[in-house]
Coordinates of C-alpha atoms and ligand atoms in Angstrom, one line a residue:
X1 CA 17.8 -19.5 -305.2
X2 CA 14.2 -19.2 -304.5
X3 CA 12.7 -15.7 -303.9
X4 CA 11.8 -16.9 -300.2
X5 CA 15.0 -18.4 -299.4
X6 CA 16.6 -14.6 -300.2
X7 CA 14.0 -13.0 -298.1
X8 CA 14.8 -15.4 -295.5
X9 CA 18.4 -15.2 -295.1
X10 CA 18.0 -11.4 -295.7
X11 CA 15.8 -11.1 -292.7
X12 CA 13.3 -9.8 -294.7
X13 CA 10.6 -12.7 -294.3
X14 CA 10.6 -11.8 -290.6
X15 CA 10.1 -8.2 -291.4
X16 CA 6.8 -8.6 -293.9
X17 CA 4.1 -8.5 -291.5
X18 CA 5.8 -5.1 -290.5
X19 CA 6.4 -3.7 -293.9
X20 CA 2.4 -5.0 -295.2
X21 CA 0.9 -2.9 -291.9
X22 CA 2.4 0.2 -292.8
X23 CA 1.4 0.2 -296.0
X24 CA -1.8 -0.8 -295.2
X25 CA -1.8 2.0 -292.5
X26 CA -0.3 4.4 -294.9
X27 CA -3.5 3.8 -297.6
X28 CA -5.8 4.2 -295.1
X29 CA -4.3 7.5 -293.6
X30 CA -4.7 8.6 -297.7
X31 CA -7.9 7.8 -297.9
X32 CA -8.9 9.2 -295.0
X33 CA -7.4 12.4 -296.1
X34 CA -8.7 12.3 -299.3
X35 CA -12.4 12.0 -297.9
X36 CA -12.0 14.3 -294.9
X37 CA -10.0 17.0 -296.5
X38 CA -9.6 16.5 -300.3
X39 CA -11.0 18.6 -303.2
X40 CA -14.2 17.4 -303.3
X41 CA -14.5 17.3 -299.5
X42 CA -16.4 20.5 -299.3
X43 CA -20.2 19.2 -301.6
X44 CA -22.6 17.5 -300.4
X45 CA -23.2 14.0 -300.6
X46 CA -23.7 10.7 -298.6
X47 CA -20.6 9.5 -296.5
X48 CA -20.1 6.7 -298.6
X49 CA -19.4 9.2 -301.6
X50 CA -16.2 9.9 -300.1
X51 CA -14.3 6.7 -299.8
X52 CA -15.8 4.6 -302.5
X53 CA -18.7 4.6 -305.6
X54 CA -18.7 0.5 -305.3
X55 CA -22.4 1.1 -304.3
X56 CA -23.3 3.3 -307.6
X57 CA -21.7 0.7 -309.7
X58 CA -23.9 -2.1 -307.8
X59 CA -26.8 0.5 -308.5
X60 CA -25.8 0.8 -312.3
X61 CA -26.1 -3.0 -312.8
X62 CA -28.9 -3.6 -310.9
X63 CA -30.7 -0.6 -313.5
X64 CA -31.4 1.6 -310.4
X65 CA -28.5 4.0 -310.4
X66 CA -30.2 6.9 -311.8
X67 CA -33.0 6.8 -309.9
X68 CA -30.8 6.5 -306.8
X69 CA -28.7 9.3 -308.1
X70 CA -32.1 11.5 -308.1
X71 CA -32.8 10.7 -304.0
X72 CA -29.3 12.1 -303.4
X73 CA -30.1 15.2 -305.4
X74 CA -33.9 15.0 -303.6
X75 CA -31.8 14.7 -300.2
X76 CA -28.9 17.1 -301.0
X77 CA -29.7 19.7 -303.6
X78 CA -28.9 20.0 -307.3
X79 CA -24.8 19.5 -306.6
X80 CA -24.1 16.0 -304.8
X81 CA -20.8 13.9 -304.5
X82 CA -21.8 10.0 -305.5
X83 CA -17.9 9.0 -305.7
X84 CA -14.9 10.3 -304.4
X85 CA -14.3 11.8 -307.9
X86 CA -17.8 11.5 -309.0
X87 CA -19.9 14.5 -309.0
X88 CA -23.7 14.8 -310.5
X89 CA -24.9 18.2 -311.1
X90 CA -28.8 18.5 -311.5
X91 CA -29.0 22.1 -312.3
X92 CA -30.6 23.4 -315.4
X93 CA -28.1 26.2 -315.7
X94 CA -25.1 24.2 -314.6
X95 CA -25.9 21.2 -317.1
X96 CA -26.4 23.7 -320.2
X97 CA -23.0 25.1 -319.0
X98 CA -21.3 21.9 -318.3
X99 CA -22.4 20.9 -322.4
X100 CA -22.4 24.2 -324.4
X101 CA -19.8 24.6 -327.0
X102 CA -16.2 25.2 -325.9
X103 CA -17.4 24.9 -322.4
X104 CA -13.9 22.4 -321.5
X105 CA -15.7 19.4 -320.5
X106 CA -14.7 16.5 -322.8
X107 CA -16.8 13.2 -322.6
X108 CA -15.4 11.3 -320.0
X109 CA -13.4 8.0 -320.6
X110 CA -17.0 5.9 -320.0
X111 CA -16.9 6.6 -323.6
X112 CA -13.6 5.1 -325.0
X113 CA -15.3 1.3 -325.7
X114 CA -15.1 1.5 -329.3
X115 CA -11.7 0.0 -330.0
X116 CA -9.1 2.1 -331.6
X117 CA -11.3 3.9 -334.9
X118 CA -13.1 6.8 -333.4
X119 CA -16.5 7.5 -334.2
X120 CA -18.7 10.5 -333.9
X121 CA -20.4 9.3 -330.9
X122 CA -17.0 7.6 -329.3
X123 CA -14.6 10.1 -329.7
X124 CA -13.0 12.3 -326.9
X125 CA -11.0 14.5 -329.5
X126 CA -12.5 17.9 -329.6
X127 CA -10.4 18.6 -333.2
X128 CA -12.0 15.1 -334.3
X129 CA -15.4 15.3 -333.0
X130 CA -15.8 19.1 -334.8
X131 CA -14.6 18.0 -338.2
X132 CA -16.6 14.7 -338.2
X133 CA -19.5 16.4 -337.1
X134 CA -19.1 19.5 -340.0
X135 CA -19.2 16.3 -342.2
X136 CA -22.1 14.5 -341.2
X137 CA -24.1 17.2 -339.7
X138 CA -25.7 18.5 -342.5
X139 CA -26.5 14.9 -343.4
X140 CA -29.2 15.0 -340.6
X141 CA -31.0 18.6 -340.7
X142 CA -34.6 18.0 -341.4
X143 CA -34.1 19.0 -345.0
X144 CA -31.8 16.2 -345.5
X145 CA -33.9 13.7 -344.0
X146 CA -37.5 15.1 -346.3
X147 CA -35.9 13.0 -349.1
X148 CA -35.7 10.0 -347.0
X149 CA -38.6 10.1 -345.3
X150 CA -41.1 8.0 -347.9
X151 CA -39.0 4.9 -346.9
X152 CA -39.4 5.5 -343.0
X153 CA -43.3 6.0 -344.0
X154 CA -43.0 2.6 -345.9
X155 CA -41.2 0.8 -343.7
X156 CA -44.0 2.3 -340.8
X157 CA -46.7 1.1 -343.2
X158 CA -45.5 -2.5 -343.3
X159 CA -44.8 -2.3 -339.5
X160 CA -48.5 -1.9 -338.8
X161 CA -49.2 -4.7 -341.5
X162 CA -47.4 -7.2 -340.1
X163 CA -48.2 -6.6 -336.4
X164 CA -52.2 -7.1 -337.6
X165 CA -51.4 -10.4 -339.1
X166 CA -49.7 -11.6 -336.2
X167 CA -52.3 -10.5 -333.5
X168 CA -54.8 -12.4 -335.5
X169 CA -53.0 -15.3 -336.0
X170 CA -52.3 -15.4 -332.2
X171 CA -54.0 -14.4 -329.3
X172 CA -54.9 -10.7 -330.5
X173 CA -51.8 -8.9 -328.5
X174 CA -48.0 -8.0 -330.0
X175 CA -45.1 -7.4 -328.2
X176 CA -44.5 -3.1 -329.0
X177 CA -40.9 -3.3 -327.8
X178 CA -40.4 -6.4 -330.6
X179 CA -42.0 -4.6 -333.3
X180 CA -40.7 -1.0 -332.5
X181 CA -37.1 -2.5 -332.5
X182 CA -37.5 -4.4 -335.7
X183 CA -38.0 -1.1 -337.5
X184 CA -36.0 0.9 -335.9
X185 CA -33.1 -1.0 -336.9
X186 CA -34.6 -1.2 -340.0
X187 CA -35.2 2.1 -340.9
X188 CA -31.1 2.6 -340.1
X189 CA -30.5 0.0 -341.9
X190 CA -32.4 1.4 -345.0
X191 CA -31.1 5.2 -344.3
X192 CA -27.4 4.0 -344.4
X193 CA -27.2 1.2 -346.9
X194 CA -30.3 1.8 -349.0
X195 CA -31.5 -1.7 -348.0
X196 CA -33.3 -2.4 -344.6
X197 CA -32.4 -5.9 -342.7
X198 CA -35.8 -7.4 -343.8
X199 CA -37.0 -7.7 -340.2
X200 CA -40.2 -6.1 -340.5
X201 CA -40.9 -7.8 -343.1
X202 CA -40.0 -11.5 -341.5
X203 CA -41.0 -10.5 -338.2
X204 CA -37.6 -11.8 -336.7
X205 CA -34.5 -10.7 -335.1
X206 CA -32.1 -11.3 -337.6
X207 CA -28.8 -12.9 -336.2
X208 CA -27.1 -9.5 -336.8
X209 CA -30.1 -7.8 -334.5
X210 CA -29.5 -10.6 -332.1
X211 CA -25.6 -10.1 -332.1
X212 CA -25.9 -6.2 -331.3
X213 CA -28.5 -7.0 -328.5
X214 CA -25.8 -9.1 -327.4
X215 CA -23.1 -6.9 -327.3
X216 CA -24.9 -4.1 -325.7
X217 CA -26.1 -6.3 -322.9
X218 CA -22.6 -5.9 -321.7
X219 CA -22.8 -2.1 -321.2
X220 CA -23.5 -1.8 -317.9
X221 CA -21.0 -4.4 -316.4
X222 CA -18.5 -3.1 -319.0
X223 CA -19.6 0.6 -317.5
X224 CA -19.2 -0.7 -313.8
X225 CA -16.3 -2.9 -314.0
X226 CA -14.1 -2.3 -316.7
X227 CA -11.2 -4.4 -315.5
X228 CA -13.0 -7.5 -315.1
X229 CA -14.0 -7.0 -318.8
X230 CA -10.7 -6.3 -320.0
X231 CA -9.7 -9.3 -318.4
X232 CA -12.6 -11.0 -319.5
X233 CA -11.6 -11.1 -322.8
X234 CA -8.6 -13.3 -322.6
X235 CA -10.3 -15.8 -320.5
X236 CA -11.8 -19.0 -321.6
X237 CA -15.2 -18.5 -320.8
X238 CA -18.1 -18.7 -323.0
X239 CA -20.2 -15.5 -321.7
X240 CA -16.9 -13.2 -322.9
X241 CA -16.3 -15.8 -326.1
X242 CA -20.1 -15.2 -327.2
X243 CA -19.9 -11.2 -327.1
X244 CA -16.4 -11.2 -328.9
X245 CA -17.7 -13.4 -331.3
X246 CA -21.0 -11.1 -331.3
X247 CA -18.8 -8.2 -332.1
X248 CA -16.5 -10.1 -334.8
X249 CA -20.1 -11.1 -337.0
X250 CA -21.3 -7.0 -336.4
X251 CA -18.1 -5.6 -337.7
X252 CA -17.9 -8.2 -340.6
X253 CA -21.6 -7.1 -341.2
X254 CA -21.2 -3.9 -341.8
X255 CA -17.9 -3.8 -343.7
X256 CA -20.1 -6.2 -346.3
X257 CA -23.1 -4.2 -346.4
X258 CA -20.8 -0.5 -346.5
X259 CA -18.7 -2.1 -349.1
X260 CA -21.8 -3.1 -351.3
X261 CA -23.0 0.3 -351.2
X262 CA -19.4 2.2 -351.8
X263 CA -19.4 -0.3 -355.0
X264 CA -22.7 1.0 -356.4
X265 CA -21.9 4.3 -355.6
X266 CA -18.8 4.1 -357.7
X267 CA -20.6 2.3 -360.6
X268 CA -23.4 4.9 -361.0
X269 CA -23.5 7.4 -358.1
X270 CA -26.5 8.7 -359.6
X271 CA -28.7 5.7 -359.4
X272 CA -27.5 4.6 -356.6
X273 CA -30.1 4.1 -354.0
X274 CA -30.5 7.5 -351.8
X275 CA -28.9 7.4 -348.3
X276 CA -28.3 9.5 -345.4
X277 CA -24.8 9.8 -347.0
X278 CA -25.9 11.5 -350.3
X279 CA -24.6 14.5 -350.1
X280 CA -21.5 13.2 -349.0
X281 CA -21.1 12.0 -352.4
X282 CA -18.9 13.6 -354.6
X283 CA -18.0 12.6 -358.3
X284 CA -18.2 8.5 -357.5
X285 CA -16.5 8.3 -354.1
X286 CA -17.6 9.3 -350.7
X287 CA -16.5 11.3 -348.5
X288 CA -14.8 8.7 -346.2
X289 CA -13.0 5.7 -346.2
X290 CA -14.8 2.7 -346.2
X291 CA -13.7 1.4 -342.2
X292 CA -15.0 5.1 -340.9
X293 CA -18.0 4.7 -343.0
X294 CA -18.8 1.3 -341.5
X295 CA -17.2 2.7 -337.5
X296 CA -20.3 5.5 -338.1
X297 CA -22.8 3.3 -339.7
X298 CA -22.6 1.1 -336.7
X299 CA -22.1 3.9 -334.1
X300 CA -25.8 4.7 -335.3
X301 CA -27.3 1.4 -335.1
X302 CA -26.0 1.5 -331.2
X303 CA -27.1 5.1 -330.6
X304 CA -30.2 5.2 -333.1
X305 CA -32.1 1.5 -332.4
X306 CA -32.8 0.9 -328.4
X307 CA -33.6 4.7 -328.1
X308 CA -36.1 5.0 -330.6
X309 CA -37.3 1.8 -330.0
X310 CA -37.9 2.1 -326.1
X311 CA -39.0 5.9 -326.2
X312 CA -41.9 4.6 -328.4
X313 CA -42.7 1.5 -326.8
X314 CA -43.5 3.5 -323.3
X315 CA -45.4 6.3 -325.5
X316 CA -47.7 3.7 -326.8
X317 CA -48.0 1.5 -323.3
X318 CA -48.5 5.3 -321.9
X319 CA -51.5 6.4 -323.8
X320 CA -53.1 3.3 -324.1
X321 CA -53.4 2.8 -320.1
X322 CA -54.9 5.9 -320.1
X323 CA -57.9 6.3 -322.1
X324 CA -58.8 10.2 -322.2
X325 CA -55.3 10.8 -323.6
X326 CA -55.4 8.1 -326.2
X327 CA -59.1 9.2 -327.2
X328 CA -58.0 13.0 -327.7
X329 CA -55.0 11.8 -329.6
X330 CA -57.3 9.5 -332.1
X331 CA -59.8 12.1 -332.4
X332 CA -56.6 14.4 -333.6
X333 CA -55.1 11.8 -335.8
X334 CA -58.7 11.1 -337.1
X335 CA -58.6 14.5 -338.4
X336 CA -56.4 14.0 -341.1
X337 CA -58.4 14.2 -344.2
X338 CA -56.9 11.8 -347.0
X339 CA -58.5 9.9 -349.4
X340 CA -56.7 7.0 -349.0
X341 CA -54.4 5.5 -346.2
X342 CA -51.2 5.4 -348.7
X343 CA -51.6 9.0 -349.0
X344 CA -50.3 9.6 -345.9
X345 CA -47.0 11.4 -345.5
X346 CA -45.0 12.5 -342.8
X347 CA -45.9 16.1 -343.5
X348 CA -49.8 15.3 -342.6
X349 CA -48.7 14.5 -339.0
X350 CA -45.6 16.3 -338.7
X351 CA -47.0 19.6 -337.2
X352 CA -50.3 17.9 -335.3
X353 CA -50.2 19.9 -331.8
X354 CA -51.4 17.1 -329.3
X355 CA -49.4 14.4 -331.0
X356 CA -46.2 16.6 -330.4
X357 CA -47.1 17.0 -327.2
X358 CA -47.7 13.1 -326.6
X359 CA -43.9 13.0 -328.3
X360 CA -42.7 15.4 -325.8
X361 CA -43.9 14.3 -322.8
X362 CA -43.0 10.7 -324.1
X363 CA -39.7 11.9 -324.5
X364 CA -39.7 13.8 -321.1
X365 CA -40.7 10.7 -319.0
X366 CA -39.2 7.8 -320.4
X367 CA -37.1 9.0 -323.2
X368 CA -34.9 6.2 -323.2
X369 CA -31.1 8.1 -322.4
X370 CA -32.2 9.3 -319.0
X371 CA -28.9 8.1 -316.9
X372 CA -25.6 9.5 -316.4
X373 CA -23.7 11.6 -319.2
X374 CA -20.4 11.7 -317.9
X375 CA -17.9 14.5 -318.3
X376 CA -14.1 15.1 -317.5
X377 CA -14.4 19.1 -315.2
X378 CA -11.5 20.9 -317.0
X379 CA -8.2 21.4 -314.6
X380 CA -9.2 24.9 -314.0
X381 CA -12.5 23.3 -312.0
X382 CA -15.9 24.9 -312.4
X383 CA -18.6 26.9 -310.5
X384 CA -21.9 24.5 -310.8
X385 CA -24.9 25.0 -308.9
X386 CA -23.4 27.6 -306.7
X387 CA -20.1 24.9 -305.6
X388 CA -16.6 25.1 -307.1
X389 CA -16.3 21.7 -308.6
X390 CA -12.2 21.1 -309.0
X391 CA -10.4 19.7 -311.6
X392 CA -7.6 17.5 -312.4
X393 CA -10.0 13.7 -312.6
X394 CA -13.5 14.7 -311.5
X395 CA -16.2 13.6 -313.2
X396 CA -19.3 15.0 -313.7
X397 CA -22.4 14.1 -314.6
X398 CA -26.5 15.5 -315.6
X399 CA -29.0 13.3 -316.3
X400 CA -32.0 13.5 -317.9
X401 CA -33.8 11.6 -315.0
X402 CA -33.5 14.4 -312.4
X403 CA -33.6 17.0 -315.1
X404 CA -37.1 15.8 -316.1
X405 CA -38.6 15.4 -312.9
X406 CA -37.9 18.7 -311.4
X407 CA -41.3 19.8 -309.2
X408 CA -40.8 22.9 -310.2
X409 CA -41.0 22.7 -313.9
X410 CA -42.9 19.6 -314.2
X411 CA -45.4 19.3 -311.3
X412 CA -46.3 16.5 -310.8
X413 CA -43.3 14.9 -312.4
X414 CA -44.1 11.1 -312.6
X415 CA -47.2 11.7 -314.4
X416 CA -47.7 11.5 -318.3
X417 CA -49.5 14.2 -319.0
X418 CA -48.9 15.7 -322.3
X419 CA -50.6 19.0 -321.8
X420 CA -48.0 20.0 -320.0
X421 CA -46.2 20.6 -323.1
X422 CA -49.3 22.8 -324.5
X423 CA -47.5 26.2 -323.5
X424 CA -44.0 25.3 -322.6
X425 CA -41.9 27.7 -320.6
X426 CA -38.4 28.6 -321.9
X427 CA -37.5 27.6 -318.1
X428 CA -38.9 23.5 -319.4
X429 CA -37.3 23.9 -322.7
X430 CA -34.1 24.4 -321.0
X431 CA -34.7 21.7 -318.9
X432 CA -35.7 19.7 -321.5
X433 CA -32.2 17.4 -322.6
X434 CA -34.0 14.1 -323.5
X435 CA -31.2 14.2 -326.7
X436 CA -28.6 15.8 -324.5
X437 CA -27.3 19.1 -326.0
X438 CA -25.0 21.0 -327.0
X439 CA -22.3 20.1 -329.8
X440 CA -22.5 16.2 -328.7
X441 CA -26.2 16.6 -328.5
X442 CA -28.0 13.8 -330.7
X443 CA -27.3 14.0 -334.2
X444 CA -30.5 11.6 -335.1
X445 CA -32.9 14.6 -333.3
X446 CA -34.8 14.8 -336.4
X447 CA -34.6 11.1 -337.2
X448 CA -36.0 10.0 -333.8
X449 CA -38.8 12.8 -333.9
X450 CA -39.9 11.7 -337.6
X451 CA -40.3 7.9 -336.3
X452 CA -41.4 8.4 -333.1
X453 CA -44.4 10.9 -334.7
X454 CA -45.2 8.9 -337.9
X455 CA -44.6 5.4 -335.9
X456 CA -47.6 6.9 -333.1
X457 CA -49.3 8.3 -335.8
X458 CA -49.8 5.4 -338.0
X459 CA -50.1 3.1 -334.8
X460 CA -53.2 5.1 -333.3
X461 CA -54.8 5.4 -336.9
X462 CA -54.7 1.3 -337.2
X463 CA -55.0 0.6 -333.7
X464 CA -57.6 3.3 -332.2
X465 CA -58.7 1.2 -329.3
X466 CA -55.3 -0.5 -328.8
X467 CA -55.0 -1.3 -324.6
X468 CA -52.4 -2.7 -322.5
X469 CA -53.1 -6.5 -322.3
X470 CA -53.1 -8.8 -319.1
X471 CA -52.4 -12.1 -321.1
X472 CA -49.3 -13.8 -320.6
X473 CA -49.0 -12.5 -317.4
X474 CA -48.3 -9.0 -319.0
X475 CA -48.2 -6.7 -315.9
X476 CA -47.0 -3.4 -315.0
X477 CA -43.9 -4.8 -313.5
X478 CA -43.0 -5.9 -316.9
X479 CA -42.6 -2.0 -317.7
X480 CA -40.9 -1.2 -314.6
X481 CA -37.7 0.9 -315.9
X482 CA -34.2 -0.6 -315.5
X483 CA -31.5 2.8 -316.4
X484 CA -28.1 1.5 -317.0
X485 CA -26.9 4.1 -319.5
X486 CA -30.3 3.4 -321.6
X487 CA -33.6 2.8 -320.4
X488 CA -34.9 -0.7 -320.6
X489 CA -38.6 -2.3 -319.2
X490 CA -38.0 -5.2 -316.7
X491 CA -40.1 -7.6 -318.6
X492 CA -37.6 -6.6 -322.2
X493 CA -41.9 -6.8 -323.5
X494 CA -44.5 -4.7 -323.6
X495 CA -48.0 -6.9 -324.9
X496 CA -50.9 -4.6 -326.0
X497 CA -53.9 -5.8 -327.4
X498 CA -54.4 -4.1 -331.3
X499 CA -58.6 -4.3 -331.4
Ligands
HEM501 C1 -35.5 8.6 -329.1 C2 -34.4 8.4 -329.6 C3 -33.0 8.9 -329.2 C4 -32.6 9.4 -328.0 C5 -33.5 9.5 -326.7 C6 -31.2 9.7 -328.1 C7 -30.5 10.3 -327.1 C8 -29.2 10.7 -327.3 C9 -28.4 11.4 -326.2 C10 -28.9 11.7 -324.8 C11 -27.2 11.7 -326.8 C12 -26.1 12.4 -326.0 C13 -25.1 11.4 -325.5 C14 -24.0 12.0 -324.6 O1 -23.9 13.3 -324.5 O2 -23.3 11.3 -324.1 C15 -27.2 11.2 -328.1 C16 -26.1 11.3 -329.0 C17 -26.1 10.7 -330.2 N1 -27.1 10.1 -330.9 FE1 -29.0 9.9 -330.2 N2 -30.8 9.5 -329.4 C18 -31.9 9.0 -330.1 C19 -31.9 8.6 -331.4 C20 -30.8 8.6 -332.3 C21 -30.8 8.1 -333.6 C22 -32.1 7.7 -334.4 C23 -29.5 8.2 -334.1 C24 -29.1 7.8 -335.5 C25 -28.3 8.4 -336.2 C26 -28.7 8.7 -333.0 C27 -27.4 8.9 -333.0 C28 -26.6 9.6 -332.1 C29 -25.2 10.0 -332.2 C30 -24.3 9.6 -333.4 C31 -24.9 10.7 -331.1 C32 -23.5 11.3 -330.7 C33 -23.4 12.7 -331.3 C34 -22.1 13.4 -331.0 O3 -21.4 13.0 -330.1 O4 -21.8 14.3 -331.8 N3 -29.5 8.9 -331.9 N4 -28.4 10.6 -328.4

């Protein structure tokens, strides 16, 4: 018998409208008690915090939600509800609590995308996370990385090349964000395999670049609405076919290239070629499987290639619009005294005072994490910012974008002005969290600081009187920043004019 026949004869049918009004009357009595009088009820916030974050998703996708995030803190204080389980804390104090070691707040699940191998970067498992990072950790000190760093120089070298030759065989401007994202990926690639992609050298994307691009573009809609992705994936459509099949080619990729490299390294660990896995090395095997090898290698291609690549493509755009700090920054550089160009090691600019300041405040403005990191409050709940933040499925959140642009610390906070970081105050320092911090603070710190120094350095050296260009229809809009979880300029270019 047909379901509607039964809940005819039953009497049922007639009783539905009924039985769909008090529920209906029932949810809305919850929510209204959940916003008026739940846990959360108490911190400050916009009205709309309470019964829905729908509008902070819209916000994410649209690349505004951080900056949105920061009025509500301008209009409510360092402590403001954007969901009804959503808090953002924009405390100094409160966010070093909220990350410090064995503080209780585990990544939130915004960060369970990866499938079901954990990496470094993905996992949620404090046990995991502390032995993979024991592991790797020493991989990435600064020592470990001094070994490594005539490649980065190299690949740097060739960077510069190549953008020369294509600005005179064009119209005289490149495209930074292009050319900064070709290496960075390259110098990953060459840290954890031994071999770069090639794409400084051909100037391209390769379809492995492209494919990761792709499957990142998805962040924010994944990070919005994760449903409709999940659901995504087992429709017939070609915008969720493409990134599946985006991901297939990445993971096929890497299992190639991290297979290629465990093979040499059991022929002749000795000569094979030196990595950021070196020391992980012990008789002819490493110190991981092959799948978590190639889980992490990729982990750092996500986490090591936009970032880099973005932070230094606003530090160059930066300086060159304004001409006093790019002239006192050449007339540093200029000071360098060696006899030939390909002389030129990291340690010659590593220490150079008003570059690391340009880095800083580079990193301070636009470093390119600035939006939400999201944290699960332990059940116990938390004093933060002088509220008690409960537990049991709050999230909570600091960002770099209000941390950096407190008035206080930074007057004047919009402005790039590196001389602010002259004579930093612990008070900044502590402000400062353009890596995060903490025990899931950045693990490429080092990494990032060697390229984003040597990359300026090297830049500013070829380039002295590099300026923002106008052809093309290259405007300021182009750079105007989009923060879904990364930064991102508008335009996805950034054209400067080399000489
Ligand atoms: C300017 C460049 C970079 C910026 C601004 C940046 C920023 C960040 C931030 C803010 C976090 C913390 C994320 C969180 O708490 O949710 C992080 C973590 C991480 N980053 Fe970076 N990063 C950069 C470069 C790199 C590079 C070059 C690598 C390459 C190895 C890398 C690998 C990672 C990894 C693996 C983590 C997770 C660490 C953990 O959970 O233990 N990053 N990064």
């Amino acid at each position: 018998m047909a379901l509607l026949d039964v809940l005819s004869t039953s009497g049922f049918g007639s009783q539905l409208p009924t039985i769909l009004t008090c529920v209906a009357v029932l949810f809305l009595v919850r929510a209204v008690f959940q916003a008026q009088t739940g846990p959360l009820a108490s911190l400050p916030g916009p009205e709309i915090s309470k019964w829905t974050d729908l509008h902070v998703r819209l916000m994410l996708i649209l690349g505004k939600r951080a900056q949105y995030v920061h009025s509500l803190h301008q209009k409510y204080g360092p402590v403001v509800r954007v969901g009804p389980n959503d808090v953002d804390v924009s405390d100094h104090a409160a966010a070093r609590e909220i990350h410090r070691a064995k503080g209780g707040f585990l990544k939130s699940s915004f960060y369970a995308t990866g499938g079901r191998i954990q990496s470094m970067f993905s996992t949620r498992d404090r046990g995991f996370h502390s032995s993979r990072r024991r592991l790797l950790g020493p991989c990435f000190t600064e020592t470990s990385l001094e070994n490594l760093q005539p490649v980065v120089v190299e690949l740097t070298r060739t960077a510069m090349r190549k953008m020369r030759d294509e600005a005179k065989a064009g119209n005289g401007t490149v495209d930074l964000l292009k050319w900064w994202t070709l290496l960075a990926m390259d110098v990953i690639g060459q840290l954890s395999f031994g071999e770069s992609f090639g794409m400084v050298e051909s100037g391209k994307k390769s379809q492995f670049a492209e494919d990761v691009s792709n499957a990142g573009a998805i962040l924010p809609l994944r990070t919005a609405f994760p449903t409709l992705i999940w659901i995504g994936a087992y429709l017939p459509l070609p915008f969720f076919q493409n990134i599946a099949q985006s991901r297939q080619r990445i993971v096929a990729y890497n299992q190639e290239r991290v297979a290629r490299y465990m093979q040499l390294v059991q022929k002749d660990a000795q000569k094979s070629r030196a990595t950021i896995f070196t020391s992980l090395i012990k008789g002819n095997a490493i110190e991981l499987t092959e799948l978590e090898l190639t889980v992490e290698v990729q982990s750092y291609i996500t986490a090591g290639t936009d970032t880099t690549a973005v932070t230094l493509t606003y530090l160059i755009w930066a300086v060159c619009r304004d001409q006093k700090i790019r002239d006192e920054l050449v007339r540093e550089l200029k000071s360098v005294d060696v006899a030939d160009e390909e002389q030129l090691t990291y340690k010659h600019v590593r220490d150079l005072p008003y570059l690391n300041c340009v880095v800083e405040e580079a990193l301070r403005r636009y470093g390119a994490a600035p939006g939400a990191l999201p944290r699960d409050v332990p059940d116990e709940g938390a004093f933060l910012g002088g509220h008690f933040v409960p537990g049991g499925g709050t999230v909570v959140s600091t960002q770099g974008y209000s941390l950096h642009r407190d008035p206080e610390l930074f007057p004047d906070p919009e402005r790039f002005n590196p001389s602010r970081w002259e004579n930093p105050t612990k008070e900044m320092r502590d402000a400062f969290m353009a890596f995060g911090t903490g025990p899931r603070g950045c693990i490429g710190v080092h990494l990032a600081r060697m390229e984003l120094r040597l990359a300026t350095a090297l830049f500013f050296r070829s380039f002295p009187s590099a300026r923002v260009s106008t052809k093309d229809g290259m405007s300021d809009t182009d750079m105007d920043e989009l923060i879904t979880f990364l930064l991102v300029p508008r335009g996805h270019r950034c054209l400067v004019e080399l000489e």
